Structure formats: structure tokens, C-alpha cells
Coordinates of C-alpha atoms and ligand atoms in Angstrom, one line a residue:
X2 CA 0.2 -22.9 18.7
X3 CA 2.4 -20.0 17.5
X4 CA 1.7 -16.6 19.5
X5 CA -0.3 -14.3 17.3
X6 CA -1.1 -10.4 18.2
X7 CA -4.7 -10.1 19.6
X8 CA -5.2 -7.2 17.0
X9 CA -4.0 -6.2 13.7
X10 CA -4.1 -2.9 11.9
X11 CA -5.0 -3.0 8.2
X12 CA -3.5 0.0 6.1
X13 CA -6.5 0.3 3.0
X14 CA -4.4 1.0 -0.2
X15 CA -7.2 0.3 -2.5
X16 CA -8.1 3.9 -3.7
X17 CA -4.1 4.6 -4.5
X18 CA -2.5 1.1 -5.1
X19 CA -5.6 -0.5 -6.2
X20 CA -6.5 2.0 -8.9
X21 CA -3.2 3.6 -10.2
X22 CA -2.6 0.8 -12.8
X23 CA -6.1 1.0 -14.0
X24 CA -6.5 2.4 -17.4
X25 CA -10.1 3.3 -17.6
X26 CA -10.2 6.4 -15.4
X27 CA -12.4 6.1 -12.4
X28 CA -14.6 9.3 -12.1
X29 CA -13.9 11.2 -8.8
X30 CA -17.5 10.8 -7.4
X31 CA -17.0 7.3 -7.7
X32 CA -13.8 7.2 -5.5
X33 CA -15.3 9.3 -2.9
X34 CA -18.1 6.7 -2.7
X35 CA -15.3 3.9 -2.8
X36 CA -13.7 5.5 0.2
X37 CA -17.2 6.3 2.0
X38 CA -18.0 2.3 1.9
X39 CA -14.3 1.7 3.1
X40 CA -14.8 3.8 6.1
X41 CA -18.5 2.1 6.7
X42 CA -16.5 -1.2 6.8
X43 CA -14.5 -0.1 9.4
X44 CA -11.0 0.9 8.3
X45 CA -9.3 3.5 10.0
X46 CA -6.2 4.1 8.0
X47 CA -6.7 4.1 4.0
X48 CA -4.2 5.7 1.4
X49 CA -6.3 7.7 -0.8
X50 CA -4.2 8.8 -3.6
X51 CA -0.7 10.1 -4.7
X52 CA 1.0 13.4 -5.7
X53 CA 3.0 11.9 -8.2
X54 CA 3.3 13.5 -11.9
X55 CA -0.3 13.1 -13.4
X56 CA 1.8 12.1 -16.7
X57 CA 2.9 8.8 -15.1
X58 CA 0.1 7.9 -13.3
X59 CA -3.0 9.8 -14.8
X60 CA -5.4 7.7 -13.0
X61 CA -4.6 9.6 -9.9
X62 CA -4.3 13.3 -11.6
X63 CA -7.4 14.1 -9.2
X64 CA -5.4 13.8 -6.0
X65 CA -6.6 17.7 -4.9
X66 CA -10.3 16.9 -5.6
X67 CA -10.3 13.3 -3.8
X68 CA -8.8 14.8 -0.9
X69 CA -11.2 18.0 -0.8
X70 CA -14.3 15.7 -0.9
X71 CA -13.2 12.8 1.8
X72 CA -15.9 11.9 4.1
X73 CA -15.5 12.8 7.6
X74 CA -14.6 9.5 9.3
X75 CA -14.4 9.1 13.0
X76 CA -10.8 8.4 13.8
X77 CA -9.8 7.6 10.3
X78 CA -6.7 8.9 9.1
X79 CA -6.3 9.4 5.1
X80 CA -2.6 9.3 3.6
X81 CA -1.3 9.8 0.0
X82 CA 1.9 8.8 -1.6
X83 CA 4.4 11.9 -2.4
X84 CA 7.6 11.2 -4.1
X85 CA 9.7 14.7 -3.6
X86 CA 9.2 18.0 -2.5
X87 CA 7.3 19.1 -5.1
X88 CA 4.6 16.3 -4.1
X89 CA 4.9 17.2 -0.5
X90 CA 3.9 21.0 -1.5
X91 CA 0.9 19.6 -3.2
X92 CA 0.1 17.3 -0.2
X93 CA 0.1 20.0 2.4
X94 CA -1.5 22.2 0.3
X95 CA -4.4 20.0 0.2
X96 CA -4.7 19.5 3.8
X97 CA -3.9 15.6 3.9
X98 CA -2.1 14.7 7.4
X99 CA -0.1 11.7 6.5
X100 CA 2.1 11.1 3.7
X101 CA 4.0 8.4 2.7
X102 CA 7.7 8.6 0.7
X103 CA 8.5 5.6 -1.4
X104 CA 11.8 4.1 -2.4
X105 CA 13.1 0.2 -3.1
X106 CA 15.8 -1.9 -2.3
X107 CA 16.8 -2.1 -6.0
X108 CA 18.4 0.5 -8.3
X109 CA 16.8 -0.5 -11.6
X110 CA 13.1 -0.6 -10.3
X111 CA 13.5 2.7 -8.5
X112 CA 14.9 4.4 -11.4
X113 CA 11.8 3.1 -13.4
X114 CA 9.4 4.2 -10.8
X115 CA 10.6 7.4 -9.7
X116 CA 13.7 8.2 -12.0
X117 CA 16.4 8.2 -9.3
X118 CA 18.7 5.5 -7.6
X119 CA 17.9 4.4 -4.2
X120 CA 20.5 6.6 -2.9
X121 CA 19.4 9.8 -4.8
X122 CA 15.8 8.9 -3.7
X123 CA 16.9 8.7 0.1
X124 CA 18.5 12.3 -0.5
X125 CA 15.5 13.6 -1.8
X126 CA 13.5 12.1 1.0
X127 CA 15.5 13.3 4.0
X128 CA 14.2 17.1 3.6
X129 CA 10.5 15.6 2.7
X130 CA 10.4 14.1 5.9
X131 CA 11.5 16.7 8.1
X132 CA 9.5 19.4 6.3
X133 CA 6.4 17.1 6.6
X134 CA 6.9 16.4 10.3
X135 CA 7.6 20.1 11.0
X136 CA 4.4 21.3 8.9
X137 CA 2.5 18.7 11.6
X138 CA 1.9 15.7 9.2
X139 CA 3.1 12.0 10.2
X140 CA 5.0 10.3 7.4
X141 CA 5.2 6.5 6.3
X142 CA 7.6 5.0 4.5
X143 CA 7.8 2.4 1.7
X144 CA 10.7 -0.3 0.5
X145 CA 9.5 -1.4 -2.7
X146 CA 11.3 -4.9 -4.3
X147 CA 12.2 -6.5 -0.9
X148 CA 12.3 -9.9 -2.0
X149 CA 12.4 -10.0 -6.0
X150 CA 13.1 -7.0 -8.4
X151 CA 11.3 -7.3 -11.5
X152 CA 14.5 -6.3 -13.4
X153 CA 17.3 -7.4 -10.8
X154 CA 15.8 -10.7 -9.9
X155 CA 16.2 -11.8 -5.8
X156 CA 17.1 -9.1 -3.5
X157 CA 19.8 -9.0 -0.4
X158 CA 18.1 -8.9 2.8
X159 CA 20.9 -6.7 3.9
X160 CA 20.1 -4.1 1.2
X161 CA 16.4 -4.0 2.5
X162 CA 18.0 -3.7 6.0
X163 CA 19.9 -0.8 5.0
X164 CA 17.1 1.2 3.3
X165 CA 14.7 0.5 6.1
X166 CA 17.2 1.9 8.6
X167 CA 17.8 4.9 6.7
X168 CA 14.3 5.5 6.3
X169 CA 13.7 5.3 10.1
X170 CA 16.4 7.8 11.0
X171 CA 15.1 9.9 8.8
X172 CA 11.7 9.9 11.4
X173 CA 9.2 7.8 9.3
X174 CA 7.4 6.4 11.9
X175 CA 6.7 2.9 9.9
X176 CA 8.5 1.2 7.1
X177 CA 6.0 -1.0 4.6
X178 CA 8.2 -3.9 3.6
X179 CA 6.8 -4.4 0.2
X180 CA 6.7 -7.7 -2.4
X181 CA 6.1 -5.4 -5.3
X182 CA 6.2 -8.6 -7.7
X183 CA 4.1 -10.8 -5.3
X184 CA 6.9 -13.2 -5.8
X185 CA 7.8 -13.5 -2.3
X186 CA 7.1 -17.1 -0.6
X187 CA 7.1 -17.8 3.4
X188 CA 10.7 -18.6 3.7
X189 CA 11.8 -15.3 2.1
X190 CA 9.4 -13.4 4.6
X191 CA 11.1 -15.3 7.7
X192 CA 14.4 -14.6 6.1
X193 CA 14.4 -10.7 5.4
X194 CA 11.7 -9.9 7.9
X195 CA 13.6 -11.9 10.6
X196 CA 16.5 -10.2 9.7
X197 CA 15.1 -6.6 9.7
X198 CA 13.7 -7.5 13.2
X199 CA 17.3 -8.0 14.7
X200 CA 17.6 -4.2 15.6
X201 CA 14.1 -2.9 14.6
X202 CA 10.8 -3.3 16.7
X203 CA 8.4 -5.1 15.0
X204 CA 5.8 -2.4 15.5
X205 CA 8.1 -0.1 13.1
X206 CA 7.2 -2.4 10.1
X207 CA 4.5 -3.2 8.2
X208 CA 4.1 -5.8 5.2
X209 CA 2.5 -4.8 1.6
X210 CA 2.1 -7.8 -0.2
X211 CA 0.9 -8.5 -3.6
X212 CA -0.9 -11.6 -4.7
X213 CA 0.7 -12.7 -8.1
X214 CA 1.7 -16.2 -7.1
X215 CA -1.2 -16.7 -4.5
X216 CA 1.2 -16.6 -1.6
X217 CA 0.2 -13.6 0.2
X218 CA -1.6 -15.1 2.9
X219 CA 0.8 -17.6 3.4
X220 CA 3.1 -14.8 3.8
X221 CA 1.0 -13.0 6.3
X222 CA 1.0 -16.0 8.4
X223 CA 4.7 -15.8 8.9
X224 CA 4.8 -12.3 9.6
X225 CA 2.1 -12.6 12.3
X226 CA 4.5 -15.5 13.6
X227 CA 7.2 -13.0 13.7
X228 CA 5.2 -10.4 15.4
X229 CA 4.4 -8.2 12.6
X230 CA 0.8 -6.6 13.5
X231 CA 0.3 -4.2 10.2
X232 CA -0.6 -5.2 7.1
X233 CA -1.4 -3.4 3.8
X234 CA -4.3 -4.6 1.4
X235 CA -6.7 -3.6 -1.3
X236 CA -10.6 -4.3 -1.3
X237 CA -11.3 -6.3 -4.1
X238 CA -7.8 -7.4 -4.7
X239 CA -6.9 -4.6 -7.3
X240 CA -3.4 -3.2 -7.6
X241 CA -0.2 -3.2 -9.2
X242 CA 2.6 -0.6 -10.0
X243 CA 2.8 0.6 -13.5
X244 CA 6.6 0.0 -13.8
X245 CA 6.8 -3.6 -12.2
X246 CA 5.7 -5.7 -15.2
X247 CA 4.0 -8.9 -14.4
X248 CA 3.0 -7.9 -10.9
X249 CA -0.6 -8.3 -10.1
X250 CA -3.0 -6.9 -7.4
X251 CA -2.5 -6.6 -3.7
X252 CA -3.8 -9.0 -1.2
X253 CA -7.6 -8.5 -1.0
X254 CA -8.4 -6.8 2.2
X255 CA -11.5 -9.1 2.6
X256 CA -9.6 -12.2 2.2
X257 CA -6.9 -11.0 4.9
X258 CA -10.1 -9.8 7.1
X259 CA -11.7 -13.5 6.5
X260 CA -8.5 -15.4 7.6
X261 CA -7.9 -13.0 10.6
X262 CA -11.5 -13.1 11.8
X263 CA -11.4 -17.0 11.9
X264 CA -8.0 -16.8 13.5
X265 CA -9.6 -14.7 16.4
X266 CA -7.6 -11.7 15.5
X267 CA -9.3 -8.6 16.2
X268 CA -9.5 -6.0 12.8
X269 CA -12.6 -4.1 13.4
X270 CA -13.2 -4.4 9.9
X271 CA -16.3 -6.4 8.1
X272 CA -16.0 -8.6 5.3
X273 CA -19.4 -8.1 4.0
X274 CA -18.9 -4.2 4.0
X275 CA -15.8 -4.5 2.2
X276 CA -17.5 -6.4 -0.8
X277 CA -19.8 -3.9 -0.7
X278 CA -17.1 -1.0 -1.1
X279 CA -15.3 -3.1 -3.8
X280 CA -18.4 -3.5 -5.9
X281 CA -18.2 0.3 -6.5
X282 CA -14.9 -0.3 -8.2
X283 CA -16.1 -3.5 -10.1
X284 CA -19.2 -1.2 -11.1
X285 CA -16.9 1.5 -12.6
X286 CA -14.5 -0.7 -14.3
X287 CA -17.2 -3.1 -15.4
X288 CA -15.6 -6.5 -14.6
X289 CA -15.4 -9.0 -11.7
X290 CA -12.5 -8.4 -9.1
X291 CA -9.9 -11.2 -8.3
X292 CA -10.7 -11.6 -4.6
X293 CA -11.8 -14.7 -3.4
X294 CA -14.3 -13.4 -1.0
X295 CA -15.9 -10.9 -3.6
X296 CA -16.2 -13.8 -6.2
X297 CA -17.7 -15.9 -3.1
X298 CA -20.1 -13.2 -2.3
X299 CA -20.8 -11.9 -5.8
X300 CA -20.4 -14.7 -8.2
X301 CA -16.9 -15.2 -10.1
X302 CA -18.2 -13.5 -13.5
X303 CA -19.2 -10.4 -11.0
X304 CA -23.1 -10.8 -11.0
X305 CA -22.7 -7.1 -9.2
X306 CA -20.4 -5.3 -11.5
X307 CA -22.9 -3.9 -13.2
X308 CA -25.5 -3.2 -10.5
X309 CA -23.8 -0.3 -8.9
Ligands
LIG19 P1 10.9 13.5 -13.1 O1 10.1 13.7 -14.5 O2 12.1 12.9 -12.9 O3 10.6 15.2 -12.2 O4 9.9 12.6 -12.2 P2 11.4 16.2 -12.2 O5 11.9 16.5 -10.9 O6 12.7 16.0 -13.1 O7 10.5 17.5 -12.5 C1 10.0 17.4 -14.2 C2 8.7 18.3 -14.3 O8 7.8 17.3 -13.5 C3 8.8 19.4 -13.9 O9 7.6 20.0 -14.2 C4 8.2 19.0 -12.1 O10 7.6 20.5 -11.6 C5 7.1 18.0 -12.5 P3 8.0 21.2 -15.5 O11 8.8 22.4 -15.0 O12 8.8 20.4 -16.5 O13 6.7 21.6 -15.7 N1 6.9 17.6 -11.3 C6 5.8 17.2 -10.4 N2 4.7 17.3 -11.0 C7 3.2 16.8 -10.2 N3 3.7 16.2 -9.2 C8 5.1 16.1 -8.5 C9 6.3 16.3 -9.5 N4 7.5 16.1 -9.1 C10 7.8 16.7 -10.5 N5 5.3 15.1 -7.5 C11 8.5 11.5 -10.9 C12 10.0 12.1 -10.9 C13 8.9 11.0 -9.1 C14 7.8 12.7 -10.4 C15 7.9 10.9 -11.4 O14 8.8 9.4 -12.0 C16 6.9 10.0 -10.9 O15 5.5 10.8 -10.8 N6 6.6 8.8 -11.1 C17 5.4 8.0 -10.5 C18 5.7 7.2 -9.5 C19 4.6 6.3 -9.0 O16 3.6 6.8 -8.5 N7 4.7 5.0 -9.2 C20 3.7 4.0 -8.3 C21 3.5 4.1 -6.9 S1 5.1 3.1 -6.1 C22 4.3 1.5 -5.9 O17 3.1 1.5 -6.5 C23 4.8 0.7 -4.9 C24 4.3 0.6 -3.8 O18 3.0 0.2 -3.8 C25 5.0 -0.5 -2.6 C26 5.2 -1.8 -3.6 O19 4.0 -2.3 -3.9 O20 6.1 -2.0 -3.7 C27 4.1 2.0 -3.0
LIG20 MG1 2.0 -1.9 -3.8

């Protein structure tokens, strides 16, 4: 039997990644109730919104209102994406204590996503990260398109390594190695994450997996075997990037927790409570959610979708 970690940290990205691609506006109080239930489910790290330009991601235009209404959570760390100094100014003003900068391993995606090349984005982030740290915030980094770029195809692992090292050198405390398109398979994780681990401690890395082709849990297993113990996921399995055509939702948090529970790996998170949290979003969107466990408990046509 491979040696797995005893405990895994889950970074819940449902309120940010899960909602950012939804065109139907989700009212702020619904988002707050979603977050409140995520806290009740036991999640300790929740990415709640983005300080990006509202023109590009209208769903998250209420970032300030969301941060202002966050429920008090015992030991819960809330975070938000910031793409530049303007985003950081807004984040600091809102009072959020953790931010995440985000770039990628391929230029075409980065241009479409944040209108900069990868190198330009790293130049923009260096002062953002140092100012955030000086202001008492902690900072995470994302590297998108670590395996497949929706515009350029296969991505070289050495490129992922270079971008990851530059983010860590700036002072981010963790880099989320992201499968934006959800196209990665276990051998990709083994190759790329294995390459990164040659020189970078496993606790500095997280895996952020989308589940377009149904390979996300298999990819988690390889991550665990490599010693990764932080995984991003989204309650209900919602998610997607407006600038990554063809990509679908994140790995569903309840599907991840089910597997880890059964493997005897502690998460501190309850599957039934996660499904209860996802119900809020199903109700607001008026449709069933893609997660296996949401469908197992609620019925595949979403009996709960109208009942919230
Ligand atoms: P830009 O147009 O190049 O920005 O957008 P600019 O610096 O040229 O400024 C133009 C105007 O925007 C100015 O206003 C700025 O003040 C304003 P004006 O003077 O014309 O009135 N502006 C802003 N306003 C509010 N908040 C800001 C901000 N910045 C500038 N932060 C920008 C560049 C990055 C802002 C834009 O391209 C953007 O917002 N993009 C959205 C990107 C995004 O949210 N993508 C989805 C998240 S990433 C993701 O999902 C991947 C991930 O999940 C991992 C994975 O799965 O791979 C993390
Ligand atoms: Mg994502």
C-alpha cells in the first residue's frame, strides 16, 4: 500500500471558481448562506470572491459586499483572488486577510485571462505580493494551464517549474498547480508534480483540479502518493474559467471528501453538510449540480434544486 498523508487540507473554491462562470447572477445573500453552510461543513480555507474587473467577471462584482458579510468562522481563513495592484488595493480595503495572485504556464491563456504575458504578470505580481505581506496578509499563487493550455496544447513541465519557483521566490506561501482545462491524467500529474518536487517541498504545492474528463480523483490519488496534502475543490462540482473554453467544473468537494474518508484520511469536513451547502447554489441556479454525491443524495434531476 502506498504511504498516504494522515490528513488533507481542502481549499474550498466554490464561491469563487464555482460561481465565476455562471451567467445567472447569484444574489449576495445566497452567496453568504452558501459560505455559512460551507463553514458548518467544517471547511477552514474558503476562497470567497475575486477583486478582478467586474466587466470581465460580473458574477463577482459584489466582492466588497461578500467580504463585509462573511460569517464569523472559528479558525476559518477566507481568501480572494487579486490580479494586480488595483485588485490588492480593493482587497486590503475590504479587510480580507489572504489573497491569491494568478498566472499560468502558457502565454496565450494568460493574455486572454488577465491581458498580460506570463512574464509581464510576474512583474506585476512582485510588488503586489510584497505589499500584501507588508500589510499583514498572506498570499497564495496559482499557476494555470500546468498540463494543457486550451490555446497552445501540451505544456512543458519545465515551464511550470520556472513559474512556480518565481512565485515562491516572491513570497507566496503556496502555489496551486492548476489543471485549468481538466484534461490531465495521472501520468501528467506524476511527470509534472514529480518534476516540481525535485527542489520544492510538497507542502508548498497544492493541486487545483477541474474534472472535465472525469480524471480529477485519479489525479488526486497520484498527488497523494507524491506527498501533496492540499487540494482545491468546489462544493457541487461547479466551476470553470470564462477564458478557458471547453473546461468544466472543479473537482467536487463532496466527492473528494467521500474518497478521502473511505481511505482513512482526515479532512474535518462532512459530506452531508457539503451537499447541504451546494443545495443553496442549486436552488439559486435552478438546476442539478454535477457532483456524484450531490446527485446520489438529491437525485440526478435535482429534487433539491427548487427547494431552497
Ligand atoms: P485590463 O483592462 O488590462 O486592466 O484588465 P488595466 O490595468 O489596463 O486597467 C483598465 C481599467 O480597468 C482601469 O479603469 C482600471 O482602473 C480598471 P479605467 O481607468 O479605464 O476606468 N481595473 C480594475 N478595476 C477593478 N479591479 C481591478 C482592476 N484592474 C484594473 N482589479 C484585468 C486586466 C486583470 C483587471 C482583467 O483582465 C480582469 O479582471 N480579468 C479577469 C480575470 C479572471 O477573473 N479570470 C478568472 C479567474 S482565474 C481562474 O479561474 C483560474 C484558476 O481557477 C486556476 C485554474 O483553474 O487554472 C485560478
Ligand atoms: Mg480553476
